[in-house]
PDB file of C-alpha atoms in Angstrom:
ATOM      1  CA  UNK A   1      59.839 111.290  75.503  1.00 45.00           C
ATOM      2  CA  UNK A   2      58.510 110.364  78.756  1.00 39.00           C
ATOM      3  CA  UNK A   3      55.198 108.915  79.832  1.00 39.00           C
ATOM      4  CA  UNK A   4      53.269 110.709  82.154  1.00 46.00           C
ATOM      5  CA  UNK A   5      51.000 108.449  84.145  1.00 45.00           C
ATOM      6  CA  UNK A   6      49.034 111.431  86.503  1.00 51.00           C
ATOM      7  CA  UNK A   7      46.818 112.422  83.051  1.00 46.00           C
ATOM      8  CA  UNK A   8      45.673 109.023  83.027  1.00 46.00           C
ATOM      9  CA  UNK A   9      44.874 108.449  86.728  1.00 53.00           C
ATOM     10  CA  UNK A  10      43.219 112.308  85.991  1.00 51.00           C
ATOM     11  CA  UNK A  11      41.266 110.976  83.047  1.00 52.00           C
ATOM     12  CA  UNK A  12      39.920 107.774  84.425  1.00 56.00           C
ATOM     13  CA  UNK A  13      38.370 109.579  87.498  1.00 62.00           C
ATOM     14  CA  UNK A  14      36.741 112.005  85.179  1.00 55.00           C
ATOM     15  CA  UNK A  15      35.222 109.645  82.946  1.00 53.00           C
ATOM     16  CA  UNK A  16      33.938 107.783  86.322  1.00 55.00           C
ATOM     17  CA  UNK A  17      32.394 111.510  86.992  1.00 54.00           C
ATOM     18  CA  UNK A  18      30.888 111.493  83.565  1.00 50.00           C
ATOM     19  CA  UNK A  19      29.346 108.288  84.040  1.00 53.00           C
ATOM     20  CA  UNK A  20      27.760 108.553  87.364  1.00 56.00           C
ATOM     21  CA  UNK A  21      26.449 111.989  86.430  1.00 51.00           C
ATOM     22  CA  UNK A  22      24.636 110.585  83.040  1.00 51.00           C
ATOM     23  CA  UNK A  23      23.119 107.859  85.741  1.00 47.00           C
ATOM     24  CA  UNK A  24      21.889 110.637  87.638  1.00 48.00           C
ATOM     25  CA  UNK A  25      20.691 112.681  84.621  1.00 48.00           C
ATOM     26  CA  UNK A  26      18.832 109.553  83.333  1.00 48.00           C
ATOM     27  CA  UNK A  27      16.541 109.330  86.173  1.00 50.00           C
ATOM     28  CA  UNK A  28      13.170 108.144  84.915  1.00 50.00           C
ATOM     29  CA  UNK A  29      14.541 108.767  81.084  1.00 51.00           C
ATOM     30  CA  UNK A  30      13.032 105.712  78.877  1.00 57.00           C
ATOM     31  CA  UNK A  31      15.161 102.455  78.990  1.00 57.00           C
ATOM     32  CA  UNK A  32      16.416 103.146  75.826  1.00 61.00           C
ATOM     33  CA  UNK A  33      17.491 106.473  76.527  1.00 59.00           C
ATOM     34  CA  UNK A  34      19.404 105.816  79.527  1.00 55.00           C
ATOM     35  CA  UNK A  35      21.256 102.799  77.560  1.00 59.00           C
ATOM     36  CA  UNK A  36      22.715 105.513  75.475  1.00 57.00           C
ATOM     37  CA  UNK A  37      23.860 107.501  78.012  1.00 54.00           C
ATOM     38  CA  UNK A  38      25.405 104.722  79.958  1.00 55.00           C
ATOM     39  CA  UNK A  39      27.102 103.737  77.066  1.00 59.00           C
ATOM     40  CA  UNK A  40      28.654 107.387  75.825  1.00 59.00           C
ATOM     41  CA  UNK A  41      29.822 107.809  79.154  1.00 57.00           C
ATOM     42  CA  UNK A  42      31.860 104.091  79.308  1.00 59.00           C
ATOM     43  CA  UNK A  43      33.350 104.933  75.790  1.00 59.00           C
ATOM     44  CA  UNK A  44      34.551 108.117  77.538  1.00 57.00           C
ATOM     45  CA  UNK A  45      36.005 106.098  80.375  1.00 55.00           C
ATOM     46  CA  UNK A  46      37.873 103.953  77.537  1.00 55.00           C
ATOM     47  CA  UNK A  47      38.855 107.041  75.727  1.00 55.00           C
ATOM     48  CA  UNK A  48      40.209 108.703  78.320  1.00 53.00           C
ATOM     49  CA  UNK A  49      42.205 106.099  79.944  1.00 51.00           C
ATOM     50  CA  UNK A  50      44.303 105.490  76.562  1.00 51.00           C
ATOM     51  CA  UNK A  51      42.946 102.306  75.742  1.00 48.00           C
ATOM     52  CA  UNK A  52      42.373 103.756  71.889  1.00 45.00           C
ATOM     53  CA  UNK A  53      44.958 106.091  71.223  1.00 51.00           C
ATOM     54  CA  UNK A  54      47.689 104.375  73.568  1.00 55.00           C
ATOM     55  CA  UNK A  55      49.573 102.366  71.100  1.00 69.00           C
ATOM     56  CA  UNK A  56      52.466  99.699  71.359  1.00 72.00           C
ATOM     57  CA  UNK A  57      55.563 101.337  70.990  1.00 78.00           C
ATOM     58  CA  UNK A  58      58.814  98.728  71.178  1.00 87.00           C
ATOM     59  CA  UNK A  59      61.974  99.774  73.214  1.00 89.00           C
ATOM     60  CA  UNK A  60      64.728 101.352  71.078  1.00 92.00           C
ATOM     61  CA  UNK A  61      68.544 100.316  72.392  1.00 95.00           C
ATOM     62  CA  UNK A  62      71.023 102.329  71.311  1.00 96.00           C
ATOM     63  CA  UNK A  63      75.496 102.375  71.260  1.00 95.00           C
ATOM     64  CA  UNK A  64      77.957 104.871  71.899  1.00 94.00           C
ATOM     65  CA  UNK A  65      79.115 105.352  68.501  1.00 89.00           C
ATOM     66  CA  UNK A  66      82.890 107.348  68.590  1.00 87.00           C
ATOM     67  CA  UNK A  67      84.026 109.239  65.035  1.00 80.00           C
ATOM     68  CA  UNK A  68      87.639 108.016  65.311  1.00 81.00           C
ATOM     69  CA  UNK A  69      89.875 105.902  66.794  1.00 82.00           C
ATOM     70  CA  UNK A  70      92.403 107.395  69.175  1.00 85.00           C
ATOM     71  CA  UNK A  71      96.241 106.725  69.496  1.00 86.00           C
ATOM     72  CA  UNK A  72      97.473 105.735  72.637  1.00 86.00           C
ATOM     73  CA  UNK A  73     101.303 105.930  73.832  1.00 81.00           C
ATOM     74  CA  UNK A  74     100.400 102.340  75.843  1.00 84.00           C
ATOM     75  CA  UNK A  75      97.859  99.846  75.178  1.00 88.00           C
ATOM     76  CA  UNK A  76      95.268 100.434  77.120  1.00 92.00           C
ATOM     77  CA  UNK A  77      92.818  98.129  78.754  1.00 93.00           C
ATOM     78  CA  UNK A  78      89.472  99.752  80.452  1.00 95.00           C
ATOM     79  CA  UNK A  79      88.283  97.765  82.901  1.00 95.00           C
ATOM     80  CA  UNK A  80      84.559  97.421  84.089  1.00 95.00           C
ATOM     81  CA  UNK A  81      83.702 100.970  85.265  1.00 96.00           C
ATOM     82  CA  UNK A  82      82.484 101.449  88.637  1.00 96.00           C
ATOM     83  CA  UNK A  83      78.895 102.687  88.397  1.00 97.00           C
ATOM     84  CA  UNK A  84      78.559 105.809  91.718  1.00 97.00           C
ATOM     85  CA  UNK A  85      75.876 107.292  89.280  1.00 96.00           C
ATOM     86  CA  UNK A  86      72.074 107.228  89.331  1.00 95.00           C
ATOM     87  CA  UNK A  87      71.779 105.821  85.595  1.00 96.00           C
ATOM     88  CA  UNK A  88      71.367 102.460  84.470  1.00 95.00           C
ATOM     89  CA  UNK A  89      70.261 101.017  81.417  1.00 95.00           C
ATOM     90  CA  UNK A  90      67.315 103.076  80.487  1.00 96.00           C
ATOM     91  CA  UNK A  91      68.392 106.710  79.297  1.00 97.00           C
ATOM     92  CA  UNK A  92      68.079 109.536  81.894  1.00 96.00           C
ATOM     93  CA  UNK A  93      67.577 113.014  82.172  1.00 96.00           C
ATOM     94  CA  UNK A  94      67.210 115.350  84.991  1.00 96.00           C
ATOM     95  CA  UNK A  95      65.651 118.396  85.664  1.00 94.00           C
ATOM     96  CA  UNK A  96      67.015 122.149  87.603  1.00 93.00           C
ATOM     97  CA  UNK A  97      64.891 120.677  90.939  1.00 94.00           C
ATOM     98  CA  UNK A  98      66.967 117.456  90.714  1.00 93.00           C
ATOM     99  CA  UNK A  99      64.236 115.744  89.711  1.00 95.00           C
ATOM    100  CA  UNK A 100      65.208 112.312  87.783  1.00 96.00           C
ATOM    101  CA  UNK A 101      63.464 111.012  84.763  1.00 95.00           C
ATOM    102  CA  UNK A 102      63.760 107.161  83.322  1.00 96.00           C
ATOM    103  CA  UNK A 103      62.697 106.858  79.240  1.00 94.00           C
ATOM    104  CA  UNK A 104      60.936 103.720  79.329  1.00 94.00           C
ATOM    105  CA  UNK A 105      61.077 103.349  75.646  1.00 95.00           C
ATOM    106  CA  UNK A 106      64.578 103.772  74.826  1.00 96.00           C
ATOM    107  CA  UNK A 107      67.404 101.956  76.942  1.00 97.00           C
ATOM    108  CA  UNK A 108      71.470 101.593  76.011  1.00 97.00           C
ATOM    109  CA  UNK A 109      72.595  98.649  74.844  1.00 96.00           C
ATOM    110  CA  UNK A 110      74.751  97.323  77.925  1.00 96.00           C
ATOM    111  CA  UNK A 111      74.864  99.062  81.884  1.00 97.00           C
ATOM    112  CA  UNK A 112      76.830 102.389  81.113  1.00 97.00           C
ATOM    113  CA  UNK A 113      79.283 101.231  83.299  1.00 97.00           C
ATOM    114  CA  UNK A 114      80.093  98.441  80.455  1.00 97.00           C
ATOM    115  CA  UNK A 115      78.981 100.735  77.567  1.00 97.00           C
ATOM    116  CA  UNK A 116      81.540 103.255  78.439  1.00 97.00           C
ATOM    117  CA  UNK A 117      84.081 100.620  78.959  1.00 97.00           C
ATOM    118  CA  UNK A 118      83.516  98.925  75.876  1.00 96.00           C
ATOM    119  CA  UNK A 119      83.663 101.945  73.378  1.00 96.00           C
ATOM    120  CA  UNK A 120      86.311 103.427  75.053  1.00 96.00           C
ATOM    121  CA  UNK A 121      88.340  99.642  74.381  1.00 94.00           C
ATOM    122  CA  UNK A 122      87.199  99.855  71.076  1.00 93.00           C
ATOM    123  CA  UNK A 123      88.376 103.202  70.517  1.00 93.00           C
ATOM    124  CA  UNK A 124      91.630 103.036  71.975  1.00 92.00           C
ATOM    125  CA  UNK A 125      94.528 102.044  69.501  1.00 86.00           C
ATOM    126  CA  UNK A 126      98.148 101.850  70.577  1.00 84.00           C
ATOM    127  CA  UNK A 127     101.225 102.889  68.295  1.00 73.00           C
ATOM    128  CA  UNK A 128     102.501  99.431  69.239  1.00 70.00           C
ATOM    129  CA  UNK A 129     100.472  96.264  69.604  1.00 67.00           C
ATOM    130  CA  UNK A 130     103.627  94.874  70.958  1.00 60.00           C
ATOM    131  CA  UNK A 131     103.628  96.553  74.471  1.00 70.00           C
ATOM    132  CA  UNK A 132     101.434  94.719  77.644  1.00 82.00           C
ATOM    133  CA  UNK A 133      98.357  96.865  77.816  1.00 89.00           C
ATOM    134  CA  UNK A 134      98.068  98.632  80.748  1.00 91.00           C
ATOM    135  CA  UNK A 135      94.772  98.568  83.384  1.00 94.00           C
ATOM    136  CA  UNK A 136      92.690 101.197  83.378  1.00 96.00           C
ATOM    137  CA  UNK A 137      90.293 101.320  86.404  1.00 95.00           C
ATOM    138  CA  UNK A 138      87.374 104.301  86.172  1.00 95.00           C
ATOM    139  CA  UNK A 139      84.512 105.559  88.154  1.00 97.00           C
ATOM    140  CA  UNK A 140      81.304 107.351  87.028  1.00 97.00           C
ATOM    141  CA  UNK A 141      79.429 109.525  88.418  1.00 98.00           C
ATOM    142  CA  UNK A 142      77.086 111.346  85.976  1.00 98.00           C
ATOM    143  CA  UNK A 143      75.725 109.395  82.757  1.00 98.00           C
ATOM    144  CA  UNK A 144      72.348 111.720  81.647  1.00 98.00           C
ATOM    145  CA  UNK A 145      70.985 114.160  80.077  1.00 97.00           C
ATOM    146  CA  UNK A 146      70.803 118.060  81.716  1.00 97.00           C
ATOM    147  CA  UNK A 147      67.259 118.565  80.921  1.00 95.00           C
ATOM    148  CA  UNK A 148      67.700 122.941  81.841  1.00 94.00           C
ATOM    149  CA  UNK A 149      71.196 122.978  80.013  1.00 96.00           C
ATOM    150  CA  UNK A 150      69.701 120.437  77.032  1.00 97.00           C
ATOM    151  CA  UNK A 151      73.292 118.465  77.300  1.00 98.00           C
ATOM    152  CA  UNK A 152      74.259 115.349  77.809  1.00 98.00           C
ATOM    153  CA  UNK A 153      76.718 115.006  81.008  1.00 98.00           C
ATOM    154  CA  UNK A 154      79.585 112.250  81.549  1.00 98.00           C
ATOM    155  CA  UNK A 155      81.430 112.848  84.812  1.00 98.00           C
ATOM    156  CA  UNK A 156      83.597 110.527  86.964  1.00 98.00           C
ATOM    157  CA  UNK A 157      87.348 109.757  86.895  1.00 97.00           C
ATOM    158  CA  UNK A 158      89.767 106.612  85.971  1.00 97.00           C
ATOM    159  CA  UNK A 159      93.220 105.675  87.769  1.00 95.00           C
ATOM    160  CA  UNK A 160      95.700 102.775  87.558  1.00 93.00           C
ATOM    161  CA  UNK A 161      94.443 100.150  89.904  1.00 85.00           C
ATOM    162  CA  UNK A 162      97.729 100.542  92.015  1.00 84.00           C
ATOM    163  CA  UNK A 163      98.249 104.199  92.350  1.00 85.00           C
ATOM    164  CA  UNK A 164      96.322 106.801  94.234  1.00 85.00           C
ATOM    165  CA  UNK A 165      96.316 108.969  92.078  1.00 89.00           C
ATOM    166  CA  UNK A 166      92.975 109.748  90.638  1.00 93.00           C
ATOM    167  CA  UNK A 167      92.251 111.655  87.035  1.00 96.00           C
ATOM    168  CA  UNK A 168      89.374 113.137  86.947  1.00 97.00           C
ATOM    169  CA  UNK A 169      87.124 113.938  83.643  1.00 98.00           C
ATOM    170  CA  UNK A 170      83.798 116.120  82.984  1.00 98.00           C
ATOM    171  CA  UNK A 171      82.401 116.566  79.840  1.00 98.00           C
ATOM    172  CA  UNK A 172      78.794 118.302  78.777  1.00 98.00           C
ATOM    173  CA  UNK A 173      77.525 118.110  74.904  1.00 97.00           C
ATOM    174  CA  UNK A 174      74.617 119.636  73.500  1.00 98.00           C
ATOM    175  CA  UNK A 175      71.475 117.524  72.619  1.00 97.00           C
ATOM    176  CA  UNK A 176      70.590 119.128  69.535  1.00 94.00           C
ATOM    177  CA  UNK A 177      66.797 117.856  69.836  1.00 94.00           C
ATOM    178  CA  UNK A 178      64.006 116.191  71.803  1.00 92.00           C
ATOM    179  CA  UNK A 179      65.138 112.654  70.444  1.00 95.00           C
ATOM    180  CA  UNK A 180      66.719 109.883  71.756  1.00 95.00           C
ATOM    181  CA  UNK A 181      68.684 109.104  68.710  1.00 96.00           C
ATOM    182  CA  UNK A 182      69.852 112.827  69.945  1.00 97.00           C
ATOM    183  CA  UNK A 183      71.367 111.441  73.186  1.00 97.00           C
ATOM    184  CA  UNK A 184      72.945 108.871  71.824  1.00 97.00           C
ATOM    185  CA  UNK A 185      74.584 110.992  69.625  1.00 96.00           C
ATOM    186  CA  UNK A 186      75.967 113.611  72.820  1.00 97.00           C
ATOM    187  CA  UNK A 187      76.725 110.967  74.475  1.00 97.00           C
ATOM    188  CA  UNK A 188      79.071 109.375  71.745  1.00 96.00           C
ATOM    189  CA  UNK A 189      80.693 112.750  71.652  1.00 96.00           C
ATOM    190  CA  UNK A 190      80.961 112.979  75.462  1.00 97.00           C
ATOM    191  CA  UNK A 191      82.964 109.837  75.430  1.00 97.00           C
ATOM    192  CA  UNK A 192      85.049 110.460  72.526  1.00 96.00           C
ATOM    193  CA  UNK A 193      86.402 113.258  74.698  1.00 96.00           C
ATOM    194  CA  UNK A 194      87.088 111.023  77.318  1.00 97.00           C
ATOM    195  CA  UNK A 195      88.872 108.627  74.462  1.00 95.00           C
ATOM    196  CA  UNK A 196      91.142 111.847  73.922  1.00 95.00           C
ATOM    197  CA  UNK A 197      91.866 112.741  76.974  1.00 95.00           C
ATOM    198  CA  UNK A 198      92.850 109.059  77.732  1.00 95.00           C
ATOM    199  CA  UNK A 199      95.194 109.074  74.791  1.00 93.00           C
ATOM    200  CA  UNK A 200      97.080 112.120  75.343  1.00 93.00           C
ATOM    201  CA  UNK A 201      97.518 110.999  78.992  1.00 93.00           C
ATOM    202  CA  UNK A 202      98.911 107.603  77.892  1.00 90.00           C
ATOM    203  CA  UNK A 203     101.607 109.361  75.794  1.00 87.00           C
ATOM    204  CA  UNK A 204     102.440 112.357  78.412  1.00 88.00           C
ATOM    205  CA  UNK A 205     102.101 110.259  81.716  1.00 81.00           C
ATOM    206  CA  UNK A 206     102.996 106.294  81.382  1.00 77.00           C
ATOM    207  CA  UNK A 207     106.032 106.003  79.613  1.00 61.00           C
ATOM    208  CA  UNK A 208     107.723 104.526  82.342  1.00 52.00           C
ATOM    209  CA  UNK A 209     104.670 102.530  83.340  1.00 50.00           C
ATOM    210  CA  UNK A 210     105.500  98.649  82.766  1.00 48.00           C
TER     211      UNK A 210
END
């Protein structure tokens, strides 16, 4: 899923080599004969470097997509998430060493900190529509993929703007394969937990939030 630009920097230098050695080997050949070899050893250059087999391919966007809608206690209103995360727009993954990846092909929709607001919004339904919703601040702090674990991590935490309290939510779902369709999918998931959680607290814990 990611492009790995060392092989061609590798490839170009050895078709260079190839080149320069079918000069050498051509020394006093026939005019003809070196021609040929010149030319073999620039198609190998081209070859090499990607300029055949290297293909458009267009930039896929992709939506959290929840299963259900959740009931809330309250109307809720997310606000814009604060982003304290390393991912942006293009989907993410990271290795054991720390080591973070960007998919150059396949990108969300919207910032997560406005994707994750938005579905969550969307998701959200109170038992009243009567009732002032009530803002939601969050924070996140982990939006990628855990390339050893092959899940998809959402981690951060979401408060009322005037309290200090602070409520804090991790959540890791399997990728199920090597696709990005496949992190969109754990990711859905990841944030319909955070949908649930958010609902249960709005019944337990703001009832005599006005």
């Amino acid at each position: 899923m990611f492009y790995n630009l060392r092989f061609l920097k590798f490839a170009r230098r050895t078709g260079i080599l190839l080149m320069e050695a079918g000069l050498f080997l051509t020394k006093g050949e026939s005019g003809i004969m070196k021609s040929l070899v010149v030319f073999a050893a620039c198609l190998a250059v081209l070859l090499f470097s990607g300029c055949f087999f290297e293909s458009y391919r267009p930039v896929g966007e992709f939506d959290l997509t929840l299963e259900k809608a959740e009931k809330t206690g309250r109307a809720l209103r997310m606000l814009e998430f604060r982003n304290d995360s390393t991912a942006g727009s293009r989907m993410q993954s990271r290795d054991a060493s720390g080591r973070v990846i960007r998919d150059p092909y396949n990108r969300w929709a919207l910032p997560p900190e406005q994707l994750v607001a938005r579905a969550l919004n969307l998701a959200l339904r109170p038992d009243s529509e009567s009732a002032v919703p009530v803002p939601v601040a969050g924070t996140l702090e982990v939006f990628e993929v855990d390339s050893a674990r092959k899940e998809f991590r959402l981690a951060g935490s979401w408060s009322l703007p005037d309290d200090r309290r602070e409520f804090r939510f991790d959540f890791s779902v399997p990728v199920e394969e090597d696709s990005a369709e496949a992190v969109a999918r754990a990711a859905g998931v990841a944030v319909g937990r955070l949908a649930d959680r958010l609902a249960l607290w709005s019944r337990t814990e703001l009832g005599n939030v006005r």
